[in-house]
Each structure stands twice: as structure tokens, then as C-alpha cells.
Coordinates of C-alpha atoms in Angstrom, one line a residue:
M191 CA -69.6 -137.6 -5.8
P192 CA -69.5 -135.8 -2.4
A193 CA -69.5 -137.9 0.7
R194 CA -72.7 -138.0 2.7
N195 CA -72.7 -137.0 6.3
F196 CA -73.8 -139.3 9.0
R197 CA -75.0 -138.3 12.5
F198 CA -74.5 -140.2 15.7
F199 CA -74.8 -139.6 19.5
F200 CA -73.3 -141.3 22.5
F201 CA -74.9 -142.6 25.7
A202 CA -72.2 -143.1 28.3
I203 CA -72.0 -146.4 30.3
V204 CA -73.6 -146.0 33.6
F205 CA -72.9 -147.9 36.9
L206 CA -75.6 -147.2 38.4
S207 CA -93.7 -150.5 26.9
P208 CA -93.1 -149.1 23.9
A209 CA -95.3 -150.0 20.9
R210 CA -93.3 -152.4 18.8
I211 CA -91.4 -154.7 21.1
F212 CA -90.4 -158.1 19.6
S213 CA -88.0 -160.7 20.9
Q214 CA -85.4 -161.8 18.3
T215 CA -83.8 -164.9 19.7
V216 CA -81.0 -164.9 17.1
P217 CA -79.8 -162.1 15.0
T218 CA -80.8 -162.2 11.3
G219 CA -80.4 -160.0 8.3
E220 CA -79.3 -156.4 9.0
E221 CA -78.9 -157.0 12.7
K222 CA -76.7 -160.1 12.1
F223 CA -74.4 -158.0 9.8
L224 CA -73.7 -155.5 12.6
F225 CA -73.5 -158.3 15.3
D226 CA -70.8 -160.1 13.3
A227 CA -69.0 -156.8 12.7
V228 CA -68.9 -156.0 16.4
N229 CA -67.5 -159.4 17.3
H230 CA -65.0 -159.3 14.5
D231 CA -63.6 -156.1 15.9
R232 CA -63.6 -157.5 19.5
A233 CA -61.7 -160.6 18.2
E234 CA -59.1 -158.4 16.7
Q235 CA -58.5 -156.9 20.2
N236 CA -58.4 -160.4 21.8
L237 CA -61.7 -159.8 23.5
P238 CA -64.4 -162.5 24.0
P239 CA -67.4 -162.2 21.7
L240 CA -70.6 -160.6 22.9
K241 CA -73.6 -162.9 23.2
W242 CA -76.8 -162.1 21.6
D243 CA -79.5 -161.1 24.1
A244 CA -83.1 -161.2 22.9
N245 CA -84.3 -159.0 25.8
L246 CA -81.8 -156.2 24.8
A247 CA -82.8 -156.7 21.2
A248 CA -86.5 -156.1 22.2
A249 CA -85.6 -152.9 24.0
A250 CA -83.5 -151.8 21.1
S251 CA -86.3 -152.5 18.6
A252 CA -88.8 -150.4 20.5
H253 CA -86.4 -147.5 20.7
V254 CA -85.2 -147.6 17.1
H255 CA -88.9 -147.5 16.0
L256 CA -89.3 -144.3 17.9
M257 CA -86.2 -142.8 16.3
A258 CA -87.6 -143.7 12.9
E259 CA -91.0 -142.2 13.7
H260 CA -89.4 -139.0 15.0
N261 CA -86.9 -139.0 12.1
R262 CA -84.0 -138.1 14.5
I263 CA -81.7 -139.8 16.9
S264 CA -82.0 -139.5 20.7
H265 CA -81.4 -141.8 23.7
Q266 CA -84.8 -140.8 25.2
F267 CA -87.9 -139.2 23.8
S268 CA -90.6 -137.4 25.7
G269 CA -92.7 -139.9 27.7
E270 CA -90.2 -142.7 27.0
P271 CA -88.5 -144.5 29.9
D272 CA -84.7 -144.2 30.1
L273 CA -82.4 -147.0 28.9
T274 CA -82.2 -148.7 32.2
K275 CA -85.9 -148.9 32.7
R276 CA -86.8 -150.0 29.2
A277 CA -84.2 -152.7 29.3
R278 CA -85.5 -154.0 32.6
A279 CA -89.0 -153.8 31.2
A280 CA -87.9 -156.0 28.3
G281 CA -86.7 -158.6 30.8
A282 CA -82.9 -157.9 30.9
H283 CA -80.9 -158.3 34.1
F284 CA -77.6 -156.5 34.2
S285 CA -74.9 -154.9 36.4
E286 CA -73.9 -152.4 33.6
I287 CA -75.6 -151.2 30.6
A288 CA -74.7 -148.9 27.6
E289 CA -76.2 -147.8 24.3
N290 CA -75.0 -146.7 20.9
I291 CA -77.4 -145.0 18.4
A292 CA -76.8 -143.7 14.9
E293 CA -78.4 -142.7 11.6
S294 CA -76.7 -143.2 8.3
Y295 CA -77.2 -144.1 4.6
S296 CA -75.8 -147.7 4.8
L297 CA -75.3 -150.5 7.3
S298 CA -71.6 -150.5 6.9
Q299 CA -71.5 -146.7 7.5
L300 CA -73.4 -147.2 10.8
H301 CA -70.6 -149.6 12.0
I302 CA -67.8 -147.3 10.7
A303 CA -69.5 -144.3 12.5
W304 CA -69.5 -146.2 15.8
M305 CA -66.0 -147.5 15.5
T306 CA -64.5 -144.2 14.5
S307 CA -66.1 -142.4 17.4
P308 CA -64.1 -143.0 20.6
P309 CA -67.0 -143.3 23.1
H310 CA -69.0 -145.6 20.8
R311 CA -65.9 -147.7 20.1
E312 CA -65.3 -147.9 23.9
N313 CA -68.8 -149.5 24.3
I314 CA -68.1 -152.0 21.5
L315 CA -64.7 -153.0 22.9
N316 CA -65.6 -152.8 26.6
P317 CA -64.2 -156.0 28.2
R318 CA -66.7 -155.9 31.0
L319 CA -69.8 -156.0 28.8
T320 CA -70.9 -159.5 27.8
A321 CA -74.2 -159.2 25.7
I322 CA -75.7 -157.1 23.0
G323 CA -79.0 -156.6 21.3
I324 CA -79.3 -154.7 18.0
A325 CA -82.2 -153.3 16.0
I326 CA -82.3 -151.6 12.6
E327 CA -85.1 -149.7 10.9
K328 CA -85.0 -148.1 7.5
R329 CA -87.1 -145.0 6.6
G330 CA -86.7 -143.8 3.1
E331 CA -83.0 -143.8 2.3
E332 CA -81.8 -143.8 5.9
Y333 CA -81.0 -146.5 8.4
F334 CA -81.6 -145.9 12.1
G335 CA -79.6 -148.2 14.4
V336 CA -79.5 -149.0 18.1
Q337 CA -77.0 -151.2 19.9
D338 CA -77.8 -152.0 23.6
F339 CA -75.0 -153.6 25.6
S340 CA -75.0 -155.1 29.1
A341 CA -73.0 -157.1 31.6
V342 CA -75.5 -159.8 32.1
V343 CA -76.5 -161.0 35.6
G344 CA -77.5 -164.7 35.2
N345 CA -80.8 -166.0 36.2
F346 CA -79.7 -168.7 38.7
T347 CA -81.7 -170.4 41.5
K348 CA -80.4 -170.0 45.0
E349 CA -79.1 -173.6 44.8
E350 CA -77.2 -172.8 41.6
Q351 CA -75.7 -169.7 43.2
E352 CA -74.6 -171.6 46.3
K353 CA -73.1 -174.4 44.1
K354 CA -71.0 -171.9 42.1
V355 CA -69.6 -170.1 45.2
A356 CA -69.1 -173.4 46.9
E357 CA -66.9 -174.7 44.0
L358 CA -64.8 -171.5 44.3
L359 CA -64.3 -172.1 48.0
Q360 CA -63.5 -175.7 47.6
A361 CA -60.8 -174.7 45.1
R362 CA -59.2 -172.8 48.0
G363 CA -59.1 -175.9 50.2
L364 CA -62.3 -175.4 52.2
R365 CA -64.8 -178.2 53.0
I366 CA -68.4 -177.2 52.2
E367 CA -71.2 -177.6 54.8
K368 CA -74.0 -179.5 53.0
N369 CA -76.9 -177.7 54.8
P370 CA -77.1 -174.1 53.6
E371 CA -79.9 -173.1 56.0
N372 CA -77.8 -171.2 58.6
A373 CA -75.9 -169.3 55.9
R374 CA -79.2 -168.4 54.2
K375 CA -80.6 -167.1 57.5
A376 CA -77.4 -165.0 57.9
C377 CA -77.8 -163.7 54.4
D378 CA -81.4 -162.7 54.9
S379 CA -80.8 -161.0 58.2
L380 CA -77.3 -159.6 57.5
V381 CA -76.6 -160.3 61.2
G382 CA -75.5 -163.2 63.3
V383 CA -77.9 -166.2 63.7
P384 CA -78.7 -167.4 67.2
G385 CA -77.2 -170.8 67.9
V386 CA -74.7 -170.6 65.0
H387 CA -71.1 -170.3 66.2
S388 CA -69.0 -169.7 63.1
F389 CA -65.7 -167.9 63.4
L390 CA -66.7 -165.4 60.8
I391 CA -69.7 -164.4 58.7
M392 CA -69.0 -162.6 55.4
H393 CA -71.6 -160.9 53.2
F394 CA -71.0 -159.8 49.6
E395 CA -72.8 -158.6 46.5
A396 CA -71.4 -159.3 43.1
P397 CA -72.7 -159.1 39.5
D398 CA -71.3 -162.5 38.6
L399 CA -70.3 -165.6 40.5
N400 CA -67.3 -166.7 38.4
Q401 CA -64.8 -165.4 41.0
L402 CA -64.7 -164.6 44.7
P403 CA -64.4 -161.0 45.7
E404 CA -60.8 -160.1 46.7
R405 CA -61.7 -159.4 50.3
V406 CA -63.2 -162.9 50.7
V407 CA -60.0 -164.4 49.1
S408 CA -57.8 -162.3 51.4
T409 CA -59.8 -163.3 54.5
I410 CA -59.5 -167.0 53.7
K411 CA -55.7 -166.7 53.1
K412 CA -55.2 -164.9 56.5
G413 CA -57.4 -167.2 58.6
N414 CA -57.1 -170.8 59.7
Y415 CA -60.5 -171.8 58.3
R416 CA -61.4 -175.4 57.2
I417 CA -65.2 -175.4 56.6
A418 CA -67.5 -173.0 54.8
A419 CA -71.3 -172.7 54.5
V420 CA -72.8 -170.8 51.6
G421 CA -76.2 -169.1 51.6
A422 CA -77.8 -167.2 48.8
C423 CA -80.4 -164.4 49.3
N424 CA -82.8 -163.0 46.8
V425 CA -81.1 -161.1 44.0
E426 CA -80.8 -157.4 44.8
E427 CA -82.4 -155.0 42.4
T428 CA -81.1 -151.4 42.8
N429 CA -82.4 -148.7 40.4
G430 CA -82.8 -151.4 37.7
F431 CA -79.3 -153.0 38.3
S432 CA -79.0 -156.6 39.6
Y433 CA -76.5 -158.2 42.0
F434 CA -76.2 -161.5 43.7
R435 CA -76.2 -161.4 47.5
I436 CA -74.3 -164.1 49.2
S437 CA -73.3 -165.0 52.8
V438 CA -70.3 -167.2 53.7
L439 CA -69.9 -168.7 57.1
L440 CA -66.3 -169.7 57.9
Y441 CA -65.4 -172.3 60.6

């Protein structure tokens, strides 16, 4: 019996509402099959598993429905927002985003198609990406599939952001000023604050707060600083991409 052909198309990772949106809080059925397959392949490469993201799943669901309706694969149909906009509209916050799409005659063939295509495989095995949402729709004998990936920017309050950065600074031997008000003012203004006489004010933007930027670490190592104050600004949104904005006052 001759092998059936499958079609697929790649949407490159960028650094930079449709009718049938639903929010699937956990993967089930066909989506879970592909979710488990992705994390199995990541585990084989010693990569951390991707977390399921209901917002990405909602964006993927709306898009896969359009693909099934048009009976073809595309990353954007006429009148449809691009990937970044539709993911943001679904409630996702991210610093990177990527998408795989495919059409095939079986679920297993969808995954094989993605893993044997270098750019699709790169999305699946990208160590910077942390979350995934998947949607499947079957029309006739064919399955249409969408995988939306992202590097999630967490939804933290200012106090939570400041605590995370403060813990990183404490680990480097600095004592943390309890009142963040002056650092918050510096963060909001991006300039010096009258009456505040810190040795240095540093501003940085980051997609996650699990580590300090290298320039902050280098500055602390070179200087004779003992005290730090941390202030968080509102999260920066640039063309749909999210970043934390933080100011650190060093004394």
C-alpha cells in the first residue's frame, strides 16, 4: 500500500477573536497524546518538560478551526491576527513565541512530521521555550494540528517581583532595604530621585526573574556595595511581548 503524503509548514520563532476559542486547562484525548509525545522527546534530550498553557491552547484551538474550515494549513488567514496578537488576545504573556502547524492522516504522523522537519523539531526542543498549547481538529480523514509554544512571562505582583530579585541579591551578600519606595520611583522615572543618594541606580528588563542579568552581577562584583533596594515597575508590553522592568539601588 503506498504511503500517504503529509503536508506541513513552519513558522519561525520570533523575538520580537476568532470564533471557537475555548480554554483547555489540562490536555485530554488527542491533545494529550501529542503533549506527552513532545515531552517524551524533550526528556530524551535532557530538556525540562513544557508546561501546558490554557491560553496558548485557546489560541491554537481558534486557529486550527480556521485551518479545518479552509481545508488547508497556514499560519495566518485573511482577516486573522498574526500569532503574537492572537496569543495575547487569548491571555498569554510571553517573551518568545513559536508555532508548528501540520495536516496528516493520523496523530502519530503529525508528530513524526514535526520531529523529522528540522525547524519544527527546533521549536519542540528549544530549551528557552517553557509552555505549549495544542489543538487538533479532524475533518473527514485528515487531522489538522497546531502547536503554540512560548517562553512564559509570569503574572507576578510588584511585591512578588521585588521579593524574587531581592533573594537573588541577598545570595550575593547584599542586605536588602525593606522600603522599596525610592527604588520604585527610580524605576518609574528611569532617572535619579531627589533626596536619594545611592551610589548607583541600575535599571534592567528581563523576561524572567530567576537570575540576575550579567551586567548586574558584574557591577556587584566590581563595587563595594553592602545594601540594595529593589523596585518593580509595571510590566513592559512591546509589540505583544512582555518583560519585567526592575530598578536596583546600590549603597
